Amino acid sequence: MGLLDYLDHRQFPIEEWALVESSVNTAIEGRTETLFAIGNGYFGMRGAPEEGRGGHQNGTFINGFHDTWTIRHAEEAFGFARVGQTIVNVPDAKVIELYVDDEPFDVATAEILRYHRRLDFNDGVLSREIEWRTSSGKRVLVRTQRLVSFTDRHLAVVTYTVTMLDAPGTVLLSSQILNRQDWKDEYATAAHAEALLEDPRQAAAFSRRVLEPRLKHADGPRQLLGYQAANSGMTLAVGVDHGLQTENVWTERGEIEDDQAKHLFKVQARAGTPIELTKTITYHSANGVPVRELADRCNRTLDRINARPIQDVFSRQKHWLADFWDRADVAVDGQPEMQQAIRWNLYQLAQSTARTDGGGIAAKGVSGSGYGGHYFWDTEIYVLPFLTYTSPHVARNALRFRQNMLPAARERAAELNQRGALFPWRTISGLESSAYYAAGTAQYHIDADISHALMQYVSATGDIDFLNRGAIDILIETARMWADLGFWRRPGAGPQTFHIHGVTGPDEYTTVVNDNLYTNVMARANLQAAVRQVRRLREECPEAYASMVQRVDLDDDEIQEWEAAAEAMHIPFDEDLGIHPQDAQFLEKELWDLENTPASKRPLLLHFHPLVIYRFQVIKQADVVLAMFLRGSEFSAEQKRANFEYYDALTTGDSTLSASTQSIIAAEVGYRDLALDYFRAALFVDLGDLHHNTADGVHVASTGGVWSALVFGFGGMRDHAGSLSFDPRLPEGWESLTFRITTRGSRMRVQIRQGSVSFALEDGAEVKLRVRAEAITVYPGMPAEVSLQDDRPDLQGAPTTSDIEGTHRGDGSVITASIPTITLHEDQIQHAN
Amino acid sequence: MGLLDYLDHRQFPIEEWALVESSVNTAIEGRTETLFAIGNGYFGMRGAPEEGRGGHQNGTFINGFHDTWTIRHAEEAFGFARVGQTIVNVPDAKVIELYVDDEPFDVATAEILRYHRRLDFNDGVLSREIEWRTSSGKRVLVRTQRLVSFTDRHLAVVTYTVTMLDAPGTVLLSSQILNRQDWKDEYATAAHAEALLEDPRQAAAFSRRVLEPRLKHADGPRQLLGYQAANSGMTLAVGVDHGLQTENVWTERGEIEDDQAKHLFKVQARAGTPIELTKTITYHSANGVPVRELADRCNRTLDRINARPIQDVFSRQKHWLADFWDRADVAVDGQPEMQQAIRWNLYQLAQSTARTDGGGIAAKGVSGSGYGGHYFWDTEIYVLPFLTYTSPHVARNALRFRQNMLPAARERAAELNQRGALFPWRTISGLESSAYYAAGTAQYHIDADISHALMQYVSATGDIDFLNRGAIDILIETARMWADLGFWRRPGAGPQTFHIHGVTGPDEYTTVVNDNLYTNVMARANLQAAVRQVRRLREECPEAYASMVQRVDLDDDEIQEWEAAAEAMHIPFDEDLGIHPQDAQFLEKELWDLENTPASKRPLLLHFHPLVIYRFQVIKQADVVLAMFLRGSEFSAEQKRANFEYYDALTTGDSTLSASTQSIIAAEVGYRDLALDYFRAALFVDLGDLHHNTADGVHVASTGGVWSALVFGFGGMRDHAGSLSFDPRLPEGWESLTFRITTRGSRMRVQIRQGSVSFALEDGAEVKLRVRAEAITVYPGMPAEVSLQDDRPDLQGAPTTSDIEGTHRGDGSVITASIPTITLHEDQIQHAN
């Protein structure tokens, strides 16, 4: 598949350090609103134009700012989640409407002579340059800049410059704050409302007022609006200030209402004399702080910014990004299309995480309302590796966020009749918000995922102090949950085994099973880490140990119980097929014949009832394969290849979490081309809208997966048990792959070429590592290069269900593939023609 | 457990042919509204007083008269049920308010000198006799009678007689039709609304107007109101007429509004001169008939009834019931308390089924709105045996109802990607309305249950013509579904086996499993019946066969496929334990230690998340045990006992469908006392409110189960493959058990005594049967008696989980019991003290 399948470069010309758009295409405006969204992890603005009309979802989102609603299950049961949480589209402060001689400017319908939009990865600015011809034939040049600041957490800036090119005219700029959330009749389209009902991946819509007006205040060109979310009680203030620079004659006036503040500039513009409006914007939100206090904070932010030239904000942005790229850039020589896409993905990671500070990292970051603005396990497994190895302080914040969620997780465990803590499958506030337990609450593995990310962070950074100061409670309460959830079986002879029943693994096409391989492998690691860290703490920091024992009421018996459970953990393995069954019964099921499932029937979840899907061997996303990545040292090379070949054939990739992991293991077991195909599928998830829902926001986990596929996949980096190693496998046609990782305070540049890998310290003390079997120490100022001779198999093609079909299984039966009856209705048949 | 635990005979004195209440107890008014509800299968009135105040749910229900609503799943998926259906509380026409000297009469608060309420099983009349002292000290005698006619499907009659006993007074009778459904503010209590949210067994409540007023018409004392349900479009008319008889002076006047019609009689009553108001009531409803036409039907019914003395209605009622008891009575000598309870249960069967005619039989009959007025498999498995053997024409109607539902069932199968037909788990209209698929849609066994009931009806009645005329399509389309749902496994050696994965059996504490024993056994029978009947039809009725082939597009290959699937159906069996696992993985799970689960934690479904329950060996209701009853000839005596002992220990009985089946098999395998305990648990489900939800309506399936436990359990009757047999086991202390069954047109009286069983034909030709091994033919006029010598074991006590604990399993492991962590919150601990 060529890259042109993914991104039309006539509309989006290739640039290595920017995403550029050269024409307006309203047919994909939902997608471009996401691709050109800007944010800093605390808040974000979608890429809708300043002029504010039309659009798919003209959204502004503050991380974690949500309202609640009561989940009404059509049929109730004990312990079902009750509190729905949905991120709120907060008032839109970027609006600047432009009228020339009373004619409104709307990019979607105007006569555009020239159009250039650019999200610059170095400047951190979204800019437009548009030449418009009005219906009376006047040419108008519109230049805009928009940034959400990485350095000033609560700040955004919009500059809006208008120049009448060849005739004078009356230019009206109507700068607004608009509460779109409660302005539905005018802005929401019926099609969007319909889509919300049809697609389970979309956010639940509110059908009532969400933001109660609490404050409105205007002081000349400065305007403030304050709100409180009706049910959650969260508070919010948004403030704007304006500065107009022009040599034309102008007047201004303001209006303010509950859901809209307007400041209007009326300019008698001469030809060639620019009008430049600078709008500073600030958002402050809280849980428990009065709106009035937030308004004060808005005033202070605006005062501080206005006290210095606005260019300072732009310089700080650029400086911050320079530092970011120093830590996080991944360069691929000779592949400009991919290079652009890689940087766009990495840039999204910055935009989703930079200033979350104490908050979580949502599935869509702050780029859209998909998945209701919720936090999932995606963060820990797909995003934290990037943060841990490039921005450890951000990783630490994300883990502290989970630590702060422990009390809610303890309550949830009790509700599900377990000891310890059970982290919610999806949440904003810490309360479980998943209304479909089979693919939600049943994914107990989230406990192990969080523990995994915590230990990965500690191991990579050496920040043992973080554990000692309380993060160890996460390990303890999750280990406790596993020991209580599982149970022992006592065979007449042979050692006892420990089993975990009735859970769902990462693969959501197989639910509520016994001994899910991923879960058992990860739970084992979780238990082991808890045992190890508790014992270490007792030895190294008796005081911290004593305080911990008091906090979590721990005794020695319990630690021994964890150790025993880990040791005896049942890891299903099928000797005949030489593979790890995804769960105890997985191999008993019919094979779904994916090769013969038409594209019109995908993704399966939108075309088949869950009961149908669950009945087959068919996979939404990497499950055993993910376990082989995260706990790679616990599988032999032979097992890895056999598992990969078996499961790859069954994997639909209907989840965007799949491709990057499949790419990493494909690279490891020797499917070099397939690894590249999967990498592209991850790389263009959003740029190519491969899952048809980019309009709902960036797939942040996939952007993390892109980094992982580059570093862990092609770079072959592993960090099992604190031992850093590299086994690179550069795709054919790539001249080089260059990335930086930060480990235990040292920043190291890694460059892979065909036939060699080199390491250079850019900061910090020496780093020990291995390249395949060879041990190396990289010292400051002394780059090391190792030549690589690839003697591993280079496997071609991709495994398919027909490879599996006909295989003999342990019970002597032969695996056969079938495809569920597909009933084509009249209209579908016609559509198929 | 004594009977007094179940029913307080100080309040409810024992009478063998009536349920009697001797005092008002508002604390249990929800329960008594159900116990004294009257109905005829087409419509029913709950036992709230005529005076119309207070009450738990003052309801009137027409079978199948429902409104629809859109099910909004908190998280959607393909194929989830979308159309909620809820029975409507239709306008209440029984209201007659009484005022004496302007003081309203309200049994709940009035000073009652004497109170007697009686539901008479011979007369079919609910009557009251009450002596009331007004606050001014006047004694007033109130006598009421209420009936819903078994012979006139659309008719109810209320008579209301008032006599001032010792002083004159002004008596006002306000007779009304009141649309309570849309009169919420006044009548619904907040507590009830809250309960609706908490208990999944309750009906969904409407929060909008349901009945749109379409017609109001008054003509003297005759009043008519017409409505249309807002979403379903179903139409309804209700009419009343009045006749007042008294020697006092009186005046009358009427009022009519959208939601209320009133006719008032004002009487200057002399002491000792009675006032008798007769109110005739008629309901007509339809799907697709204009309200105006239904109003005409109401007028015709009222005209017809008014043309003759009202006593005719009462006589016809009595006559109908005499005939019913001739066919259906079960007499137990020497047990008056049980005798009363048995007759109450049988009377409920009449009230739920008599005049359903083309309609279904709802889980609550027409006695309440529990389960939304929906039809379930309960009808086929628990109610149809009673009908088939006592009122075959009613059984036939019920089966025709399912036949008419075939088009919707075909569509549902297609939605779930299956060929053939899949009957909805719960429905009124034919559309699947179950919003929780794991314990709803996944219960594919409903297809086999319907086929089972069909074949039982055909076999018992010999009504092969019913099959030939089209009911055979049910067998074909369900067999088709099974053949498509299941799949073949092809072992290297040995015969192929046929498997059914991803379904839920009757036990709702274990869901979405592979090879559920009940399902596989019943599906096999379904396939076999289809093969047999299709071949029979081809031989016996080539024309009917040709027409059938055209209707369902059947060919020989398909029939052979069914035969092969039935033959190779996998029936899980554990050689070591000598039992049939409930499903392929059931024995892999932890045992739930029921003995140590406190009563405060039951029923489990209200105290544990489904995921917790599903993880254990614990059973809501008979599953394997039910299969052993329905397909008894397919299990050996040894298997039956081993299975019963294993599963009985794990069965909570949290479903009211459980006790009767456990009783039948307990009796069969030799647990005589336990069988009686279970029988009582079924017998008093509602009379004793054992499941704390009798207020929602009668558990109709349990009433059918009571009949089954008497006839199949203690009577030991079986009818496997058309061969009638008896193996009675009379409980200790019972002098005799006498019942009638109708088989192939012959009605036979069966009387069991300790040590003998006798048969006498009451109608029809000779009947062949067996008593244990002995073959007997019963001829008209020649009763037969067989003496019984009981040499079977008489097992004492009841199996417990500790009997299972320590057992060795096939894999060499030992079964251990555990109890899930039970987290007692502060308030629960206090409650426990």
mmCIF file of C-alpha atoms in Angstrom, chain A residues 127-258:
data_model
loop_
_atom_site.group_PDB
_atom_site.id
_atom_site.type_symbol
_atom_site.label_atom_id
_atom_site.label_comp_id
_atom_site.label_asym_id
_atom_site.label_seq_id
_atom_site.Cartn_x
_atom_site.Cartn_y
_atom_site.Cartn_z
ATOM 1 C CA SER A 127 -1.072 29.786 11.061
ATOM 2 C CA ARG A 128 -3.100 30.596 7.977
ATOM 3 C CA GLU A 129 -2.559 32.868 5.027
ATOM 4 C CA ILE A 130 -5.605 33.326 2.838
ATOM 5 C CA GLU A 131 -6.404 35.607 -0.050
ATOM 6 C CA TRP A 132 -10.104 36.173 -0.361
ATOM 7 C CA ARG A 133 -12.085 37.905 -3.054
ATOM 8 C CA THR A 134 -15.321 39.386 -1.753
ATOM 9 C CA SER A 135 -18.452 39.185 -3.822
ATOM 10 C CA SER A 136 -17.907 42.796 -4.786
ATOM 11 C CA GLY A 137 -14.472 41.774 -6.107
ATOM 12 C CA LYS A 138 -12.226 43.251 -3.405
ATOM 13 C CA ARG A 139 -9.178 41.177 -2.570
ATOM 14 C CA VAL A 140 -8.539 40.722 1.149
ATOM 15 C CA LEU A 141 -5.474 39.167 2.739
ATOM 16 C CA VAL A 142 -6.160 37.330 5.981
ATOM 17 C CA ARG A 143 -3.286 36.118 8.133
ATOM 18 C CA THR A 144 -3.893 34.340 11.413
ATOM 19 C CA GLN A 145 -1.711 32.778 14.066
ATOM 20 C CA ARG A 146 -2.913 30.626 16.911
ATOM 21 C CA LEU A 147 -0.969 29.017 19.712
ATOM 22 C CA VAL A 148 -1.703 27.206 22.921
ATOM 23 C CA SER A 149 1.304 27.800 25.092
ATOM 24 C CA PHE A 150 3.525 24.986 26.342
ATOM 25 C CA THR A 151 5.205 27.295 28.834
ATOM 26 C CA ASP A 152 2.169 29.198 30.108
ATOM 27 C CA ARG A 153 -0.272 26.449 30.977
ATOM 28 C CA HIS A 154 -3.416 28.599 30.911
ATOM 29 C CA LEU A 155 -2.605 30.725 27.893
ATOM 30 C CA ALA A 156 -3.587 30.824 24.246
ATOM 31 C CA VAL A 157 -2.982 33.609 21.754
ATOM 32 C CA VAL A 158 -4.671 34.392 18.466
ATOM 33 C CA THR A 159 -3.475 37.067 16.092
ATOM 34 C CA TYR A 160 -5.736 38.073 13.232
ATOM 35 C CA THR A 161 -4.402 40.327 10.506
ATOM 36 C CA VAL A 162 -6.498 41.730 7.685
ATOM 37 C CA THR A 163 -5.262 43.780 4.762
ATOM 38 C CA MET A 164 -7.497 45.195 2.031
ATOM 39 C CA LEU A 165 -5.259 44.548 -0.947
ATOM 40 C CA ASP A 166 -6.611 46.772 -3.676
ATOM 41 C CA ALA A 167 -9.606 48.731 -2.427
ATOM 42 C CA PRO A 168 -10.705 50.320 0.788
ATOM 43 C CA GLY A 169 -13.521 48.815 2.814
ATOM 44 C CA THR A 170 -15.241 48.658 6.139
ATOM 45 C CA VAL A 171 -13.697 45.853 8.139
ATOM 46 C CA LEU A 172 -15.558 44.546 11.148
ATOM 47 C CA LEU A 173 -13.833 42.122 13.512
ATOM 48 C CA SER A 174 -16.181 40.486 15.985
ATOM 49 C CA SER A 175 -14.082 38.772 18.630
ATOM 50 C CA GLN A 176 -16.074 36.439 20.853
ATOM 51 C CA ILE A 177 -16.236 33.974 23.639
ATOM 52 C CA LEU A 178 -19.038 31.570 22.776
ATOM 53 C CA ASN A 179 -20.471 28.832 24.982
ATOM 54 C CA ARG A 180 -21.111 26.304 22.230
ATOM 55 C CA GLN A 181 -21.936 23.481 24.653
ATOM 56 C CA ASP A 182 -25.241 25.125 25.542
ATOM 57 C CA TRP A 183 -25.860 26.762 22.176
ATOM 58 C CA LYS A 184 -26.967 23.584 20.535
ATOM 59 C CA ASP A 185 -29.817 24.532 18.259
ATOM 60 C CA GLU A 186 -27.641 26.745 16.209
ATOM 61 C CA TYR A 187 -24.417 24.800 16.002
ATOM 62 C CA ALA A 188 -24.933 21.050 16.383
ATOM 63 C CA THR A 189 -25.854 19.373 13.151
ATOM 64 C CA ALA A 190 -28.475 16.666 13.020
ATOM 65 C CA ALA A 191 -26.006 14.366 11.291
ATOM 66 C CA HIS A 192 -23.620 14.625 14.190
ATOM 67 C CA ALA A 193 -26.339 13.876 16.729
ATOM 68 C CA GLU A 194 -27.313 10.820 14.708
ATOM 69 C CA ALA A 195 -23.715 9.634 14.547
ATOM 70 C CA LEU A 196 -23.502 9.848 18.330
ATOM 71 C CA LEU A 197 -26.250 7.272 18.587
ATOM 72 C CA GLU A 198 -24.763 4.883 16.079
ATOM 73 C CA ASP A 199 -21.104 4.633 16.967
ATOM 74 C CA PRO A 200 -20.176 3.276 20.404
ATOM 75 C CA ARG A 201 -16.788 4.979 20.229
ATOM 76 C CA GLN A 202 -18.344 8.450 20.391
ATOM 77 C CA ALA A 203 -19.013 10.425 23.515
ATOM 78 C CA ALA A 204 -22.426 10.486 25.116
ATOM 79 C CA ALA A 205 -24.193 13.728 24.281
ATOM 80 C CA PHE A 206 -25.827 15.957 26.826
ATOM 81 C CA SER A 207 -29.429 16.901 26.272
ATOM 82 C CA ARG A 208 -29.633 19.686 28.831
ATOM 83 C CA ARG A 209 -27.738 22.790 29.912
ATOM 84 C CA VAL A 210 -24.304 21.762 31.131
ATOM 85 C CA LEU A 211 -22.615 25.032 32.051
ATOM 86 C CA GLU A 212 -24.507 27.203 34.481
ATOM 87 C CA PRO A 213 -23.514 30.859 34.017
ATOM 88 C CA ARG A 214 -21.985 32.162 37.240
ATOM 89 C CA LEU A 215 -20.126 35.317 36.275
ATOM 90 C CA LYS A 216 -19.786 37.836 33.469
ATOM 91 C CA HIS A 217 -17.500 40.773 33.567
ATOM 92 C CA ALA A 218 -16.226 43.281 31.019
ATOM 93 C CA ASP A 219 -13.624 45.980 31.403
ATOM 94 C CA GLY A 220 -12.941 47.659 28.073
ATOM 95 C CA PRO A 221 -11.460 45.084 25.699
ATOM 96 C CA ARG A 222 -11.094 42.572 28.519
ATOM 97 C CA GLN A 223 -13.980 40.163 29.040
ATOM 98 C CA LEU A 224 -14.508 37.330 31.484
ATOM 99 C CA LEU A 225 -17.133 34.608 31.676
ATOM 100 C CA GLY A 226 -17.479 32.112 34.546
ATOM 101 C CA TYR A 227 -19.433 28.854 34.700
ATOM 102 C CA GLN A 228 -20.127 25.854 36.864
ATOM 103 C CA ALA A 229 -20.904 22.401 35.458
ATOM 104 C CA ALA A 230 -24.443 21.536 36.470
ATOM 105 C CA ASN A 231 -23.831 18.097 37.979
ATOM 106 C CA SER A 232 -20.116 17.702 38.646
ATOM 107 C CA GLY A 233 -19.928 21.189 40.149
ATOM 108 C CA MET A 234 -16.593 21.841 38.457
ATOM 109 C CA THR A 235 -15.862 25.521 37.922
ATOM 110 C CA LEU A 236 -14.404 27.374 35.005
ATOM 111 C CA ALA A 237 -13.456 30.893 33.999
ATOM 112 C CA VAL A 238 -12.359 32.104 30.609
ATOM 113 C CA GLY A 239 -10.894 35.515 29.942
ATOM 114 C CA VAL A 240 -9.823 37.389 26.822
ATOM 115 C CA ASP A 241 -8.070 40.632 26.155
ATOM 116 C CA HIS A 242 -7.552 42.469 22.890
ATOM 117 C CA GLY A 243 -5.003 44.746 21.316
ATOM 118 C CA LEU A 244 -5.604 46.307 17.895
ATOM 119 C CA GLN A 245 -2.778 47.746 15.827
ATOM 120 C CA THR A 246 -3.541 49.631 12.660
ATOM 121 C CA GLU A 247 -3.027 52.968 11.007
ATOM 122 C CA ASN A 248 -6.629 52.979 9.889
ATOM 123 C CA VAL A 249 -9.405 54.757 11.717
ATOM 124 C CA TRP A 250 -11.370 52.462 14.046
ATOM 125 C CA THR A 251 -13.901 52.245 16.843
ATOM 126 C CA GLU A 252 -14.661 49.493 19.311
ATOM 127 C CA ARG A 253 -17.522 48.366 21.526
ATOM 128 C CA GLY A 254 -18.352 45.338 23.703
ATOM 129 C CA GLU A 255 -21.389 43.243 24.574
ATOM 130 C CA ILE A 256 -21.646 40.507 27.182
ATOM 131 C CA GLU A 257 -24.317 37.902 27.890
ATOM 132 C CA ASP A 258 -24.489 34.566 29.719
#
